[in-house]
Coordinates of C-alpha atoms and ligand atoms in Angstrom, one line a residue:
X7 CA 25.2 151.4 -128.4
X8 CA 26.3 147.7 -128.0
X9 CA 23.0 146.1 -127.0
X10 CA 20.5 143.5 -128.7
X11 CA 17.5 144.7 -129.5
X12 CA 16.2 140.9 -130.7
X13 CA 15.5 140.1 -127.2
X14 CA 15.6 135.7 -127.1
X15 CA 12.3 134.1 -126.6
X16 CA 13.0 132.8 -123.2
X17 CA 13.7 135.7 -122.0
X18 CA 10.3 137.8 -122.8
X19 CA 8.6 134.5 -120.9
X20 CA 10.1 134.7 -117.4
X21 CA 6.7 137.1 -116.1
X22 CA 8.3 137.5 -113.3
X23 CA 11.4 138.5 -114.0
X24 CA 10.0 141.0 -116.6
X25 CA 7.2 142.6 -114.1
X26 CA 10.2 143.4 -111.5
X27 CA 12.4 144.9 -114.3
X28 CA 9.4 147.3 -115.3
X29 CA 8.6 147.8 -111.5
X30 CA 12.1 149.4 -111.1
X31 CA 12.6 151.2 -114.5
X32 CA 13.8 154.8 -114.2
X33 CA 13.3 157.0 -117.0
X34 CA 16.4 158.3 -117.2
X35 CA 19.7 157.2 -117.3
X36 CA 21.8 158.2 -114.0
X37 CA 25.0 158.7 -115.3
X38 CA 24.2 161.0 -118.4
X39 CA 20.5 161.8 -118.1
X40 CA 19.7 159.3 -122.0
X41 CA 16.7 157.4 -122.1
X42 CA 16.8 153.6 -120.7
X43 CA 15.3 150.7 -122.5
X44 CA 15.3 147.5 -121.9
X45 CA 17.9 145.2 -124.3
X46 CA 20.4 142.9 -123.5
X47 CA 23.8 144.6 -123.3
X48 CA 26.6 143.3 -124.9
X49 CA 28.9 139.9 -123.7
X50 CA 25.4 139.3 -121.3
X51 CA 22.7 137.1 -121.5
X52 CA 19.7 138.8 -119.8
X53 CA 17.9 142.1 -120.5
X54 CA 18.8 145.1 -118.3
X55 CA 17.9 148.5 -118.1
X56 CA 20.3 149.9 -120.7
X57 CA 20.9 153.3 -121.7
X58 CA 20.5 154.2 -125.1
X59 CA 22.7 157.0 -125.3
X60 CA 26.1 156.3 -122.9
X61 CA 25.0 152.7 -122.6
X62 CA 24.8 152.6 -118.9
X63 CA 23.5 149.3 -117.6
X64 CA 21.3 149.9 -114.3
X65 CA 21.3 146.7 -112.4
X66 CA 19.0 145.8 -110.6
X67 CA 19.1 142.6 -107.5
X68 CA 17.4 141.4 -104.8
X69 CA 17.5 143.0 -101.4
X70 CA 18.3 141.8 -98.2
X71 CA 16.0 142.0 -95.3
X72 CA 17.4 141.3 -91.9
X73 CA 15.5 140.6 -88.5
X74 CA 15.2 139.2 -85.0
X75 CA 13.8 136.6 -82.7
X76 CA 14.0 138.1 -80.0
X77 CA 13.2 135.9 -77.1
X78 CA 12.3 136.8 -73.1
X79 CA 11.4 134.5 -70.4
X80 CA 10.1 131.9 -73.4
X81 CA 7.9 134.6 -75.2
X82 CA 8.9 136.6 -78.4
X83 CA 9.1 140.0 -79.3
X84 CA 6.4 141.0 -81.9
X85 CA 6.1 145.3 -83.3
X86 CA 2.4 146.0 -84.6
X87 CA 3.1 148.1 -87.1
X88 CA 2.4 152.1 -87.3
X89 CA 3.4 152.3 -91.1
X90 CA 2.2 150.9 -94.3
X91 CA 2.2 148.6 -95.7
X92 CA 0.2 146.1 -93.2
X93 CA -0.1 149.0 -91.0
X94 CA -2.0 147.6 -87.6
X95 CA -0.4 143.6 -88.2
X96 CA 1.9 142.2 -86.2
X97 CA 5.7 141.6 -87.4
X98 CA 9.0 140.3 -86.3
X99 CA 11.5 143.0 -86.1
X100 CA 12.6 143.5 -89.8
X101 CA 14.2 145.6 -91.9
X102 CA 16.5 146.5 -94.9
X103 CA 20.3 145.8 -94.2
X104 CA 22.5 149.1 -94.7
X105 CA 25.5 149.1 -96.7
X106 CA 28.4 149.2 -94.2
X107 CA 26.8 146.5 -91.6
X108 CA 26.5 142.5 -91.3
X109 CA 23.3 140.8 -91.3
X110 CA 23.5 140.2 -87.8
X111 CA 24.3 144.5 -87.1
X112 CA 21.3 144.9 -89.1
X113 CA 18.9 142.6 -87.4
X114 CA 20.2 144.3 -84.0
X115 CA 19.9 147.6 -85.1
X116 CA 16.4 147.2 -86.5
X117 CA 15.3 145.7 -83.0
X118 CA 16.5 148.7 -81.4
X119 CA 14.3 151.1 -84.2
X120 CA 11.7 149.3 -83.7
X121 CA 11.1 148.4 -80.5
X122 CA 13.7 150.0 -78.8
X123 CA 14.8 146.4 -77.7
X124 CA 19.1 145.7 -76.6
X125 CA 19.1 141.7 -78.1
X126 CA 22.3 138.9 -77.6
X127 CA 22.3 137.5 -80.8
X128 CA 22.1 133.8 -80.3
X129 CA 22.4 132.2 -83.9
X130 CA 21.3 132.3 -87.0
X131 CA 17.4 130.6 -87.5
X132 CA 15.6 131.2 -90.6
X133 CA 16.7 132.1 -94.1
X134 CA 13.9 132.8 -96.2
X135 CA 14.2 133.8 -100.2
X136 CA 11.1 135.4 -101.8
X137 CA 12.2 135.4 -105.5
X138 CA 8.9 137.3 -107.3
X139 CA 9.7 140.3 -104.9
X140 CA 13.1 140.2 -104.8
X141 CA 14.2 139.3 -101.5
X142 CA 15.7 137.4 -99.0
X143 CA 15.1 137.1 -95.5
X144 CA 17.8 136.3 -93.1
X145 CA 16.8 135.7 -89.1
X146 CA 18.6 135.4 -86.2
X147 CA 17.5 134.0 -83.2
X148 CA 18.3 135.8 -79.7
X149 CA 17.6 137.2 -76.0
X150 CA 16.6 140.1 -74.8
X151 CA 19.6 141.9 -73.3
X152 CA 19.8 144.4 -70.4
X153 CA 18.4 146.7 -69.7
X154 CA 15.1 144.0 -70.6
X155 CA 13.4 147.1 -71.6
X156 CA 11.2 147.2 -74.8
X157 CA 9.0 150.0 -76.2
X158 CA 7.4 151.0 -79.5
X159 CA 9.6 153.0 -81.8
X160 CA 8.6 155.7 -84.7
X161 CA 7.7 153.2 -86.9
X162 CA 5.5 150.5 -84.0
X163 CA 2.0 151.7 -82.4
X164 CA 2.5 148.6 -80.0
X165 CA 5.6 146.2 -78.8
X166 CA 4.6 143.1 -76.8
X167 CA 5.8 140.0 -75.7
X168 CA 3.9 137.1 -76.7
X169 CA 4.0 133.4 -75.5
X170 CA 4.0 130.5 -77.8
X171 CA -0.1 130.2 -76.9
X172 CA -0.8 134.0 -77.7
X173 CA 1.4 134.5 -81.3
X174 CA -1.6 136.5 -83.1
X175 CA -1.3 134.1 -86.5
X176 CA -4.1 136.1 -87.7
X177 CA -3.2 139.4 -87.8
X178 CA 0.3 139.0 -89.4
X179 CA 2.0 141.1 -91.7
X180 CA 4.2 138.7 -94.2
X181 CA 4.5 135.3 -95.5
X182 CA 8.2 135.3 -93.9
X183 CA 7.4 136.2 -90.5
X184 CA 4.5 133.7 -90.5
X185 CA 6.8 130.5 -91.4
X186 CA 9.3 132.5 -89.0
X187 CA 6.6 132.6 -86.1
X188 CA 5.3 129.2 -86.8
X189 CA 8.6 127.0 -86.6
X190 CA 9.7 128.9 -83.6
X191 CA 6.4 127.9 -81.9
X192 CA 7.0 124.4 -83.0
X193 CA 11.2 124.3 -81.7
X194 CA 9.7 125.4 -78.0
X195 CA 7.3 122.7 -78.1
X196 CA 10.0 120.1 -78.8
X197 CA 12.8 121.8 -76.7
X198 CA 15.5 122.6 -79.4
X199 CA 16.4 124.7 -82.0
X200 CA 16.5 124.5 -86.4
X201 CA 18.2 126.8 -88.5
X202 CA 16.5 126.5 -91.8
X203 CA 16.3 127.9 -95.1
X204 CA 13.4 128.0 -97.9
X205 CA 11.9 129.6 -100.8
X206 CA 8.7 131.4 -100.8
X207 CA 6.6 131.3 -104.2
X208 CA 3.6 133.6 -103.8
X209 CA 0.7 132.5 -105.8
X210 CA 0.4 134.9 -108.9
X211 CA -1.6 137.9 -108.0
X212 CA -1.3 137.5 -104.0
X213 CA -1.5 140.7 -102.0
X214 CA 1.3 141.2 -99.6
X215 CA -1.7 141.7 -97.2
X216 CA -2.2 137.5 -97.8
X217 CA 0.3 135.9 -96.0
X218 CA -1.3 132.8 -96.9
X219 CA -1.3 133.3 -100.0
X220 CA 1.6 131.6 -101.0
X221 CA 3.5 128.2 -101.2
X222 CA 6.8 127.2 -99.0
X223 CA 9.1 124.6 -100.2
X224 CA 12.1 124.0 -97.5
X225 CA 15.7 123.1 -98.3
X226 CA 16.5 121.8 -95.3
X227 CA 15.8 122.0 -91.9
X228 CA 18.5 120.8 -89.1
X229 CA 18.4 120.8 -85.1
X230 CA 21.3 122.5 -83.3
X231 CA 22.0 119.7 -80.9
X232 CA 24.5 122.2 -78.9
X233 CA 21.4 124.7 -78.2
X234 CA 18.9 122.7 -76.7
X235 CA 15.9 124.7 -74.5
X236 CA 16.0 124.3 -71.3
X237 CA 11.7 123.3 -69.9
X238 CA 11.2 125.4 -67.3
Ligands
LIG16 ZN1 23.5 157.3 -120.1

């Protein structure tokens, strides 16, 4: 089987890199049913899940998890959440994109599971990479569409609207919609829109239930001069 077993230094140091690899190895291989290791295959320079016998390499890459702003009459659309994990804490709409939709489907189609919630898709407002879990967030921003209706689905105990004075910072379930929630807030104040992106480095150990325990470092940050809010 065309693998190296004398795995490189520099790769046995990356923690994180090598927790999520063991956090996602499967036993067996899924083509023929051999036994995976971990090796560095062949003509690559990073270890994978290989299999000894058929040598099968099971990749592994970050997922993509798609939500809304959803905005009505200048409040947002928060789910409390029926399910673990952070069952009882207050998210944006969020969820895993399906193969076979855009970003954009995905955030409106998670809306409507969720909250049972129609949304206009406005633009896109907060991209958000969490690298030690594998992830990356993608927001959009939008409105409430008819029928203006909104409702908990299988997954929400509770769906509210909130105003920028009421956001429940406290009793929030990620690190993502926290920074989500917080520059929203911030762009009402000021009357006009960002669209940012950043990276979110938890702080080794952290519990998911922590959303402060991390640390955000933004890319960039820029106003959309074309969207401003209109004061009412
Ligand atoms: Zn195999």
């Amino acid at each position: 089987v065309p693998v190296r077993r004398d795995v490189p230094e520099h790769m046995l140091a990356d923690e994180v890199r090598l927790a999520s690899l063991h956090a996602l190895k499967c036993r067996f291989c899924k083509r023929c049913g051999g036994a995976m290791e971990l090796a560095v295959p062949t003509n690559e320079d990073a270890l994978r899940h290989v299999c000894i016998k058929c040598a099968y390499v099971d990749y592994h890459n970050p997922k993509m998890v798609v939500g809304m702003v959803v905005e009505h009459e200048g409040r947002v659309l928060l789910c409390k959440r029926a399910l673990e994990p952070c069952a009882g804490l207050w998210t944006l709409p969020a969820g895993y994109m399906e193969l076979g939709e855009s970003c954009a489907e995905g955030a409106a189609r998670e809306t409507m599971e969720e909250a049972n919630a129609a949304v206009e898709i406005a633009s896109p407002y907060a991209h958000l990479d969490i690298p030690v879990i594998g992830q990356a967030y993608i927001f959009f921003r939008g409105r409430l569409a008819a029928p203006y209706t909104y409702s908990a689905g299988p997954e929400s105990e509770d769906v509210r609207l909130f105003a920028p004075d009421d956001i429940p910072y406290d009793q929030l379930a990620f690190s993502s919609v926290l920074l989500t929630l917080k520059r929203w807030e911030a762009d009402i104040r000021r009357g006009a829109y960002t669209l940012a992106h950043g990276v979110i480095r938890k702080k080794p150990g952290a519990s998911y239930r922590d959303p402060d325990a991390f640390q955000y470092k933004e890319s960039y940050e820029v106003t959309l001069m074309q969207d401003v809010i209109e004061k009412g």
